[in-house]
Coordinates of C-alpha atoms in Angstrom, one line a residue:
M23 CA 92.3 117.7 66.3
S24 CA 89.9 120.6 66.6
I25 CA 90.8 124.3 66.7
D26 CA 89.0 124.7 70.0
Q27 CA 90.9 121.7 71.6
T28 CA 94.2 123.2 70.4
A29 CA 93.3 126.6 71.7
S30 CA 92.1 125.1 75.0
R31 CA 95.5 123.3 75.5
I32 CA 97.3 126.6 74.8
V33 CA 95.1 128.4 77.4
Q34 CA 95.8 125.6 79.9
A35 CA 99.5 125.8 79.3
T36 CA 99.4 129.6 79.7
A37 CA 97.6 129.1 83.0
R38 CA 100.3 126.8 84.2
Y39 CA 102.9 129.5 83.3
E40 CA 100.9 132.0 85.3
A41 CA 100.7 129.7 88.3
F42 CA 104.4 129.0 88.2
L43 CA 105.1 132.7 87.9
A44 CA 103.1 133.3 91.1
T45 CA 105.6 131.1 93.0
L46 CA 108.6 133.2 92.1
S47 CA 110.2 136.3 93.6
D48 CA 111.5 138.9 91.2
A49 CA 115.1 138.0 92.3
D50 CA 114.6 134.3 91.5
F51 CA 112.8 135.2 88.3
Q52 CA 115.9 137.1 87.1
R53 CA 118.6 134.7 88.3
N54 CA 120.5 132.6 85.8
P55 CA 121.2 129.0 87.0
A56 CA 124.6 129.0 85.2
A57 CA 126.6 131.1 82.7
G58 CA 125.0 130.9 79.3
V59 CA 121.7 129.4 80.7
W60 CA 118.6 131.4 80.4
S61 CA 116.8 132.7 83.5
Y62 CA 113.1 132.3 84.0
A63 CA 112.8 135.9 82.9
E64 CA 114.5 135.2 79.6
V65 CA 112.4 132.0 79.0
Y66 CA 109.1 133.9 79.6
S67 CA 110.4 136.7 77.3
H68 CA 111.2 134.3 74.6
I69 CA 108.0 132.2 74.8
F70 CA 105.5 135.0 74.9
E71 CA 107.3 137.3 72.4
A72 CA 107.6 134.4 69.9
N73 CA 104.0 133.4 70.5
L74 CA 102.8 137.0 69.8
I75 CA 104.9 137.0 66.6
S76 CA 103.3 133.7 65.7
L77 CA 99.8 135.2 66.3
L78 CA 100.8 138.0 63.8
A79 CA 101.5 135.3 61.2
L80 CA 98.3 133.5 62.1
E81 CA 96.4 136.8 61.7
K82 CA 97.9 137.3 58.2
C83 CA 96.6 133.8 57.2
V84 CA 93.1 134.6 58.7
K85 CA 92.9 138.0 57.0
G86 CA 94.0 136.6 53.7
T87 CA 97.1 138.9 53.5
A88 CA 99.6 136.0 53.8
E89 CA 101.2 134.2 50.8
E90 CA 99.0 132.1 48.5
D91 CA 100.5 128.7 48.5
K92 CA 99.1 125.2 47.9
S93 CA 102.2 123.2 48.6
T94 CA 102.3 120.4 51.2
L95 CA 104.4 120.4 54.3
H96 CA 107.9 118.9 54.4
P97 CA 107.4 115.4 56.0
A98 CA 109.6 116.4 59.1
V99 CA 107.4 119.4 59.7
W100 CA 104.2 117.4 59.2
L101 CA 105.6 114.9 61.8
I102 CA 106.3 117.7 64.4
L103 CA 102.7 119.0 64.0
F104 CA 101.2 115.5 64.0
L105 CA 103.1 114.3 67.1
G106 CA 102.8 117.7 68.9
K107 CA 106.5 118.0 69.9
F108 CA 109.9 119.0 68.6
P109 CA 112.6 116.4 68.0
P110 CA 114.7 115.5 71.0
G111 CA 117.7 117.7 71.8
K112 CA 118.2 121.4 72.2
I113 CA 117.0 123.6 69.4
K114 CA 118.5 127.1 69.1
A115 CA 115.9 129.8 68.4
P116 CA 116.3 131.5 65.0
A117 CA 118.8 134.5 65.4
R118 CA 116.0 137.1 64.9
I119 CA 113.9 135.6 67.7
A120 CA 116.9 134.9 70.0
A121 CA 117.9 138.6 69.6
M122 CA 114.6 139.6 71.1
V123 CA 115.1 137.7 74.4
K124 CA 115.7 140.0 77.4
K125 CA 115.5 139.8 81.1
I126 CA 112.0 141.0 82.0
N127 CA 110.5 141.5 85.4
L128 CA 107.5 139.7 86.8
A129 CA 105.1 142.5 85.9
E130 CA 106.3 142.6 82.3
A131 CA 105.9 138.8 82.1
K132 CA 102.3 139.1 83.4
Q133 CA 101.6 141.8 80.8
L134 CA 103.1 139.7 78.0
M135 CA 101.0 136.7 79.0
S136 CA 97.9 138.9 79.2
N137 CA 98.6 140.4 75.7
F138 CA 99.1 136.9 74.3
S139 CA 95.9 135.6 75.9
R140 CA 93.9 138.5 74.7
R141 CA 95.1 138.2 71.1
L142 CA 94.7 134.4 71.1
Q143 CA 91.0 134.8 72.2
E144 CA 90.4 137.4 69.4
L145 CA 91.9 135.2 66.7
V146 CA 90.8 131.7 67.5
P147 CA 87.2 132.2 66.4
Q148 CA 88.5 133.2 62.9
V149 CA 90.8 130.3 62.3
S150 CA 88.2 127.9 61.0
Q151 CA 87.3 130.3 58.3
A152 CA 90.9 130.8 57.1
S153 CA 91.9 129.4 53.8
K154 CA 94.5 126.6 54.0
S155 CA 96.3 128.1 51.0
Q156 CA 96.9 131.4 52.9
K157 CA 100.3 130.7 54.5
A158 CA 102.9 132.7 56.4
K159 CA 106.6 131.7 56.7
H160 CA 108.0 130.2 59.9
P161 CA 111.8 130.7 60.0
R162 CA 112.4 127.0 60.4
L163 CA 109.2 125.1 59.5
G164 CA 108.4 127.0 56.3
L165 CA 105.0 128.1 55.1
L166 CA 102.2 127.3 57.6
H167 CA 98.5 128.1 57.4
A168 CA 96.4 129.4 60.3
R169 CA 95.6 126.0 61.9
Q170 CA 99.2 124.9 61.6
W171 CA 100.3 128.2 63.3
L172 CA 97.9 127.5 66.1
R173 CA 99.3 124.0 66.5
F174 CA 102.9 125.4 66.4
I175 CA 102.0 127.8 69.3
E176 CA 100.7 124.9 71.3
I177 CA 103.9 122.8 70.7
H178 CA 106.2 125.8 71.3
T179 CA 104.5 126.7 74.6
K180 CA 104.5 123.2 75.9
H181 CA 108.1 122.7 74.8
H182 CA 109.4 125.5 77.0
E183 CA 107.5 124.3 80.1
K184 CA 110.1 121.6 80.4
Q185 CA 112.8 124.3 80.3
L186 CA 111.3 126.0 83.4
Y187 CA 111.6 122.7 85.3
R188 CA 115.2 122.3 84.2
I189 CA 116.0 125.8 85.5
Q190 CA 114.2 125.0 88.7
K191 CA 116.2 121.9 89.2
Q192 CA 119.5 123.7 88.5
L193 CA 118.6 126.5 90.9
G194 CA 117.8 124.0 93.6

C-alpha cells in the first residue's frame, strides 16, 4: 500500500466527516443519544485531537527525533495494520486521550478538521524519506514508524465513522 493511497483515503474520510457535519445543527451536534454515550461533538473532538497527536508522533519519526528501534511489530498490531481495522468490539480510548474529549461546537469541529488536514498535507510528502527505525510510541500499539502512524490514522478515522452512524440511529 502506498503512502499516497493511504493519505488519499484519509483525505476522503475527512471529507465524509465534513459532509456529515454540514447536515447537523449545533443542537444536534451537542446532543448525547443516551447517558454515557458520546455526542457527535465528543466523537469529532476525540477523532481529530487524537489524529493531531498521531501526526505529532509521525512528525518525530520523519524528523528523526523519535526513538531508534529496529524491533518488529507484535503480530496482533501487524494484523491490525495489515487488515486496516481494529478487532471487533468496543475499544476504550487510553485514559490520556479520553481525558481530552470535550463537547465542541460546529465551528470548533471545522477548525480541528482544517488543522488536521493542513498538518497531514505538510507531513505526507516527508513520510517516504523517514527511517523505518525511527519510531514513536502509541499507547496501545507500541512503537510505530512514520508509515505505520499514517496507516493508524487511516484506521482510526474510518473506525469512528461507524460510531457516527450508530449515534445517528440512536437519535432517530
